[in-house]
PDB file of C-alpha atoms in Angstrom:
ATOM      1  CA  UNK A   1      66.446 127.745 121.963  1.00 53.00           C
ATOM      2  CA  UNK A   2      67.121 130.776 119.811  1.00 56.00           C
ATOM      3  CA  UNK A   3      67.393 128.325 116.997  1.00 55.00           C
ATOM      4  CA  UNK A   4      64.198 126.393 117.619  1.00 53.00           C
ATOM      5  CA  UNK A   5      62.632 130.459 118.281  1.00 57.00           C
ATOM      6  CA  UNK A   6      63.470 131.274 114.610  1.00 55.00           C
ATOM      7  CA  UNK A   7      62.497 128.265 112.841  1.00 55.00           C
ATOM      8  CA  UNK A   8      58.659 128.718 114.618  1.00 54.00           C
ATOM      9  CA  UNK A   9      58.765 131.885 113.062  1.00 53.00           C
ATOM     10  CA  UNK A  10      59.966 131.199 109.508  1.00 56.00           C
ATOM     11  CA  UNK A  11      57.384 128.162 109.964  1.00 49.00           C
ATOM     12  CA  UNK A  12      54.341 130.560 110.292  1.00 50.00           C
ATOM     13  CA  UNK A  13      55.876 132.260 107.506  1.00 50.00           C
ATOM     14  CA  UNK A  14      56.187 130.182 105.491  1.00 51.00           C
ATOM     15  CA  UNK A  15      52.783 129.197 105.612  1.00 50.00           C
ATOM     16  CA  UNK A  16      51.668 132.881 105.350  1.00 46.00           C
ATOM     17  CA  UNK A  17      53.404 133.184 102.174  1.00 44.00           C
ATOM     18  CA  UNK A  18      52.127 130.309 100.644  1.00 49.00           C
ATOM     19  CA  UNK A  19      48.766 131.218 101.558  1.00 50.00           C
ATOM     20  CA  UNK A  20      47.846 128.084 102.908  1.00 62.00           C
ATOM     21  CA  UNK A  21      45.657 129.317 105.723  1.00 68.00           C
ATOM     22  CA  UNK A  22      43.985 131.492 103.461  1.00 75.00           C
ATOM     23  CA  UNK A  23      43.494 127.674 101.099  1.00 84.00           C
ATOM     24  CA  UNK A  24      41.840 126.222 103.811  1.00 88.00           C
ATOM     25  CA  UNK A  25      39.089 128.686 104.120  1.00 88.00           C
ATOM     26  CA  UNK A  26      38.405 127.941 100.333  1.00 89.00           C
ATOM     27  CA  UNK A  27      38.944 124.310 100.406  1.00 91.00           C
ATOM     28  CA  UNK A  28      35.912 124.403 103.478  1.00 93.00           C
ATOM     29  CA  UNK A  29      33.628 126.330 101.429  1.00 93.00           C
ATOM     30  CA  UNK A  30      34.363 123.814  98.712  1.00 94.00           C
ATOM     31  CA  UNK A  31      33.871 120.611 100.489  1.00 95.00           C
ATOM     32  CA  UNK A  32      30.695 122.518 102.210  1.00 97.00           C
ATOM     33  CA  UNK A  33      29.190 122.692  98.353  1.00 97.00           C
ATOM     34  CA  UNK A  34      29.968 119.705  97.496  1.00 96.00           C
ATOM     35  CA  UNK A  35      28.401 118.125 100.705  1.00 97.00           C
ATOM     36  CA  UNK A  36      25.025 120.671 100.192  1.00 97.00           C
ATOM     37  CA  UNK A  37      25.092 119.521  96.608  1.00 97.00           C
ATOM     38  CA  UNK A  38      24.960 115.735  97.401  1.00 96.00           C
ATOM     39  CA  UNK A  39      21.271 114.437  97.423  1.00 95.00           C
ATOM     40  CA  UNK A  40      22.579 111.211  99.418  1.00 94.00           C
ATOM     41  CA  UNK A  41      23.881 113.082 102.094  1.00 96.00           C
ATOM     42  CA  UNK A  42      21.177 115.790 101.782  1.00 96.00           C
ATOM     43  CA  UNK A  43      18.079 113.422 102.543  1.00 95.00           C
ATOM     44  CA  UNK A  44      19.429 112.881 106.458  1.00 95.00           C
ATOM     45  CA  UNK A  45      19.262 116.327 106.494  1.00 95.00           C
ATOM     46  CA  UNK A  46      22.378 116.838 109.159  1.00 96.00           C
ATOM     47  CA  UNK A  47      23.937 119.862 110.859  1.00 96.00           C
ATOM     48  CA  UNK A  48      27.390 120.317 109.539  1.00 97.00           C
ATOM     49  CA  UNK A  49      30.337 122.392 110.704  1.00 95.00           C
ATOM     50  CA  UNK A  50      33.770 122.363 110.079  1.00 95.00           C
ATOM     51  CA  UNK A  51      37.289 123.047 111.942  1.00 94.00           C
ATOM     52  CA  UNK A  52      40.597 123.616 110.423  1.00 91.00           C
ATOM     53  CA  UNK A  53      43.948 123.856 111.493  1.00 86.00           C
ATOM     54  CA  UNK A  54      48.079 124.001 110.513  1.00 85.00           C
ATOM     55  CA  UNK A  55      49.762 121.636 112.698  1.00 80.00           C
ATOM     56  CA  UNK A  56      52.025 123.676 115.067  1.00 80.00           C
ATOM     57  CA  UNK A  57      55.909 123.583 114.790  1.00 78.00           C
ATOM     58  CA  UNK A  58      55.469 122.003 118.600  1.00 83.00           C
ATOM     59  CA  UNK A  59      53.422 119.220 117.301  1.00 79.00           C
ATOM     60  CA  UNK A  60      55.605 118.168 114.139  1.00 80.00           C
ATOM     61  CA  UNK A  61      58.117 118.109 116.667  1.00 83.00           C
ATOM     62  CA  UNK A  62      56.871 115.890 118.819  1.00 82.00           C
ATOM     63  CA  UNK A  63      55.914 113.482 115.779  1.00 79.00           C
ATOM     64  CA  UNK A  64      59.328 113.684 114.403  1.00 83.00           C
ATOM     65  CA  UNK A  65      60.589 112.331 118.182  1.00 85.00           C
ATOM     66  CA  UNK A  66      57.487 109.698 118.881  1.00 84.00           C
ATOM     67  CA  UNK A  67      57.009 108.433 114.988  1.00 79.00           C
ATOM     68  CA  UNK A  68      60.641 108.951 113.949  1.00 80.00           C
ATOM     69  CA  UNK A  69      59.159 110.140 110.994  1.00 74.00           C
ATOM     70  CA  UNK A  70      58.056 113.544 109.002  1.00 74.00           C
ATOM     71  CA  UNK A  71      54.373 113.551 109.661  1.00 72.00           C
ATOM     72  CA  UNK A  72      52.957 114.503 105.869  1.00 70.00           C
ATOM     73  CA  UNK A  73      49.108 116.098 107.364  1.00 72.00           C
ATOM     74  CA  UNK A  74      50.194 119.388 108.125  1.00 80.00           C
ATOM     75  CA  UNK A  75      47.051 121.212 106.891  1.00 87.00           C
ATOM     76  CA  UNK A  76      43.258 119.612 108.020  1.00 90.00           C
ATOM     77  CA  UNK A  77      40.130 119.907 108.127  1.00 94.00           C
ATOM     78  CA  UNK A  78      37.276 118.503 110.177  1.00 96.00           C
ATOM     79  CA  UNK A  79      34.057 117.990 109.459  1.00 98.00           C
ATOM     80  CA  UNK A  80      31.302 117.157 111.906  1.00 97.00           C
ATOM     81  CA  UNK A  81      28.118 116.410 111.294  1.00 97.00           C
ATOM     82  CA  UNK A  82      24.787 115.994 113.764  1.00 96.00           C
ATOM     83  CA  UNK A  83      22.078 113.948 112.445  1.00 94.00           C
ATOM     84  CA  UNK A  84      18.568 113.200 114.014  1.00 92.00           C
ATOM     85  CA  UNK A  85      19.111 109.490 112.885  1.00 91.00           C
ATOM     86  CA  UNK A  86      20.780 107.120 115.507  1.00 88.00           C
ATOM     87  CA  UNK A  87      23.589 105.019 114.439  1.00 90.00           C
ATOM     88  CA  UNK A  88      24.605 107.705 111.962  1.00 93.00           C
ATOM     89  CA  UNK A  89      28.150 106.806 111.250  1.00 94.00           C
ATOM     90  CA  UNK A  90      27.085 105.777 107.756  1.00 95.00           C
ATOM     91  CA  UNK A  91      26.785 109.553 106.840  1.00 96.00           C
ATOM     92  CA  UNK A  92      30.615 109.908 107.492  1.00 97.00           C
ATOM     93  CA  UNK A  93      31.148 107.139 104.235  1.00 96.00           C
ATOM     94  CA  UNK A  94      28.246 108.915 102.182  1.00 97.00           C
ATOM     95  CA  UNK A  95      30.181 112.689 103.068  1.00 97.00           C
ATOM     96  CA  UNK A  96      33.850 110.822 102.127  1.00 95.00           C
ATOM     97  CA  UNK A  97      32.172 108.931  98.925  1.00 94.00           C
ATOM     98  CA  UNK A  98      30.750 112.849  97.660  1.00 95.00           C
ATOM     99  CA  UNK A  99      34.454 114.326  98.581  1.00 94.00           C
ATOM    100  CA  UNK A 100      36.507 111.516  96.748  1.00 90.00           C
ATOM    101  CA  UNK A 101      34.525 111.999  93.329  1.00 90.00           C
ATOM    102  CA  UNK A 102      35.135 115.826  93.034  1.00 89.00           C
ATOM    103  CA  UNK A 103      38.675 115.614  93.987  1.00 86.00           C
ATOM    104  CA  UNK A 104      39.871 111.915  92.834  1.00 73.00           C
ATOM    105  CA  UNK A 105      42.744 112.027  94.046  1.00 70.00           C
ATOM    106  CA  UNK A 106      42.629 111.166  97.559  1.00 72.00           C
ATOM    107  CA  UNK A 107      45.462 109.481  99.222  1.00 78.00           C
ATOM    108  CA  UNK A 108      45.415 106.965 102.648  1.00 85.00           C
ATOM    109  CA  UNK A 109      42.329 106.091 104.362  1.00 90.00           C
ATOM    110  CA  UNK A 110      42.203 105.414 107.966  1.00 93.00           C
ATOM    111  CA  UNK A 111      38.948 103.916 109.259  1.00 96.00           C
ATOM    112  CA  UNK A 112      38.472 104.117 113.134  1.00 96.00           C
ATOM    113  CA  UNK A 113      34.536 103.892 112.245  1.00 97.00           C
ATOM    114  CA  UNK A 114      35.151 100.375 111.926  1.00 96.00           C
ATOM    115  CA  UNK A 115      38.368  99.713 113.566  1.00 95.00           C
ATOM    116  CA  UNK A 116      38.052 102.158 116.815  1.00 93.00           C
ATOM    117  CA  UNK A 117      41.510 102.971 118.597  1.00 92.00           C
ATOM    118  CA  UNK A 118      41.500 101.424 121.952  1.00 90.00           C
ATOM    119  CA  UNK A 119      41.024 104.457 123.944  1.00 89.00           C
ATOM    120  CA  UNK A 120      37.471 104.405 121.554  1.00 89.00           C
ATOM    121  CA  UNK A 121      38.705 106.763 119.554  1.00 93.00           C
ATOM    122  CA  UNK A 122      36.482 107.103 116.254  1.00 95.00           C
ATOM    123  CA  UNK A 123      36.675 109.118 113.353  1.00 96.00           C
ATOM    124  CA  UNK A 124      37.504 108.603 109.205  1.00 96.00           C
ATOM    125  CA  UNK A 125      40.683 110.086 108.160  1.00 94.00           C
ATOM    126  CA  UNK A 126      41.696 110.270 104.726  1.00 93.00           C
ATOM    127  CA  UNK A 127      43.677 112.683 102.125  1.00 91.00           C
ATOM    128  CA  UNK A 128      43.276 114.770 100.248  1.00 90.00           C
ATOM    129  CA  UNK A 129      45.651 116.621  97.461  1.00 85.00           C
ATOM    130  CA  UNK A 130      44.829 119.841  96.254  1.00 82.00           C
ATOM    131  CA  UNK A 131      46.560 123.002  95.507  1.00 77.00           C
ATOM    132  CA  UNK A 132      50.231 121.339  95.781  1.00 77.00           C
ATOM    133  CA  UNK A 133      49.048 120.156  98.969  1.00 80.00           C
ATOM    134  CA  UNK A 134      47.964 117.623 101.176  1.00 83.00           C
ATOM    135  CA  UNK A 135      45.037 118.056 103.393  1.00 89.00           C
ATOM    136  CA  UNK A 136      44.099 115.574 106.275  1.00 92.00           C
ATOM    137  CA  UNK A 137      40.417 115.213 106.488  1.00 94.00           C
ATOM    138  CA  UNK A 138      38.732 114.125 109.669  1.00 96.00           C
ATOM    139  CA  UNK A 139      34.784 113.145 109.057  1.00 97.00           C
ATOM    140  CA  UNK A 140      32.786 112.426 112.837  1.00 96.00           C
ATOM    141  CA  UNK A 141      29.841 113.028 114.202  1.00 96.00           C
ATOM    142  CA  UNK A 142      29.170 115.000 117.217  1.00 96.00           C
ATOM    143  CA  UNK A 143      29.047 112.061 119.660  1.00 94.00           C
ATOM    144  CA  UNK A 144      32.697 110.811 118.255  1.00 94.00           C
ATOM    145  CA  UNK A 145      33.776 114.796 118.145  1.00 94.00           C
ATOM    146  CA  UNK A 146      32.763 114.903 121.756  1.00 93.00           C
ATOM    147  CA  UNK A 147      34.534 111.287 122.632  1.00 92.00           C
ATOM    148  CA  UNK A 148      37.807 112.784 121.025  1.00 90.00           C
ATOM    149  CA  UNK A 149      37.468 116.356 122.580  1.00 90.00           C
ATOM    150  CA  UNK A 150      36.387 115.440 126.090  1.00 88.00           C
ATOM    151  CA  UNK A 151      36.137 111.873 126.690  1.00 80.00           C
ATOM    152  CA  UNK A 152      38.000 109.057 126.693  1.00 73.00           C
ATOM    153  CA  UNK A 153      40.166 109.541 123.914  1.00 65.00           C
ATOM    154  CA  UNK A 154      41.294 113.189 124.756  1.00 61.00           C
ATOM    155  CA  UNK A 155      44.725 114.380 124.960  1.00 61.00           C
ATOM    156  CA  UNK A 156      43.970 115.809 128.205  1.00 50.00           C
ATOM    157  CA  UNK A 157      43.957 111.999 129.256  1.00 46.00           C
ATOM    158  CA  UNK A 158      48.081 110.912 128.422  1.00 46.00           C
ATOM    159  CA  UNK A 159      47.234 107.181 129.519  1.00 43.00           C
ATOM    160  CA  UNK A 160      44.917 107.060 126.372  1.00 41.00           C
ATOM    161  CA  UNK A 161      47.237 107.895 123.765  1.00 41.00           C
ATOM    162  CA  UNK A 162      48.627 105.312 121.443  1.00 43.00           C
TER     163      UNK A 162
END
């Protein structure tokens, strides 16, 4: 236990030093340009915020055990977007499209636009490398934020996790 203590705290450390928290502020503003900048996107005139987060030591744990495997999105960010259009998951691809020509580099794509997880679970994941690191970036609007947050495909529901 006092092993497991000491590694949460040279984990939070670690990312202190780094200044990886400190990245993800930047990297938002960043993506928030290059979304503002994008005429495409600009013309459905949507309502955009963003969330961020460093997966907790708890949580790479729990991959490790469940996926057997070191999960590699340890830093995200989310971006969710409200539209007055309906059917608006197309913004999502125009918002991805905008992010993958400034940075070029982005890694896997997981599409659960098209390919929903059973518990109807929907969202575009992809990722990103910048700064010596990779970023997980999560693209929904607030209808899918709102399915993953408090409906169906919440954590707070264990029967719906896959």
């Amino acid at each position: 236990m006092v092993a497991i203590s000491l590694f949460k705290k040279a984990w939070t450390g670690f990312n202190l030093l780094l200044g990886k928290a400190d990245h993800i502020d930047s990297l938002k503003s960043r993506i928030d340009d290059i979304i503002h900048n994008d005429s495409n996107i600009m013309k459905y005139d949507p309502d955009i915020y963003y969330e961020s987060r460093i997966k907790s030591f708890e949580r790479i744990v729990s991959k490790i055990k469940n996926k057997k495997k070191l999960p590699k999105d340890i830093y995200g960010v989310r971006i969710v977007y409200n539209s007055n259009y309906k059917n608006d998951e197309y913004i999502a691809y125009y918002i991805k499209y905008a992010i993958d020509k400034e940075f070029r580099n982005t890694f896997y794509c997981k599409d659960y636009i098209v390919n929903p997880k059973k518990n109807g679970y929907k969202s575009l994941h992809f990722g990103i490398w910048d700064d010596n690191c990779l970023y997980d970036i999560q693209i929904r609007n607030v209808e899918m934020d709102y399915w993953a947050k408090h409906g169906g495909a919440s954590n707070y529901y264990p029967s719906n996790q896959e």
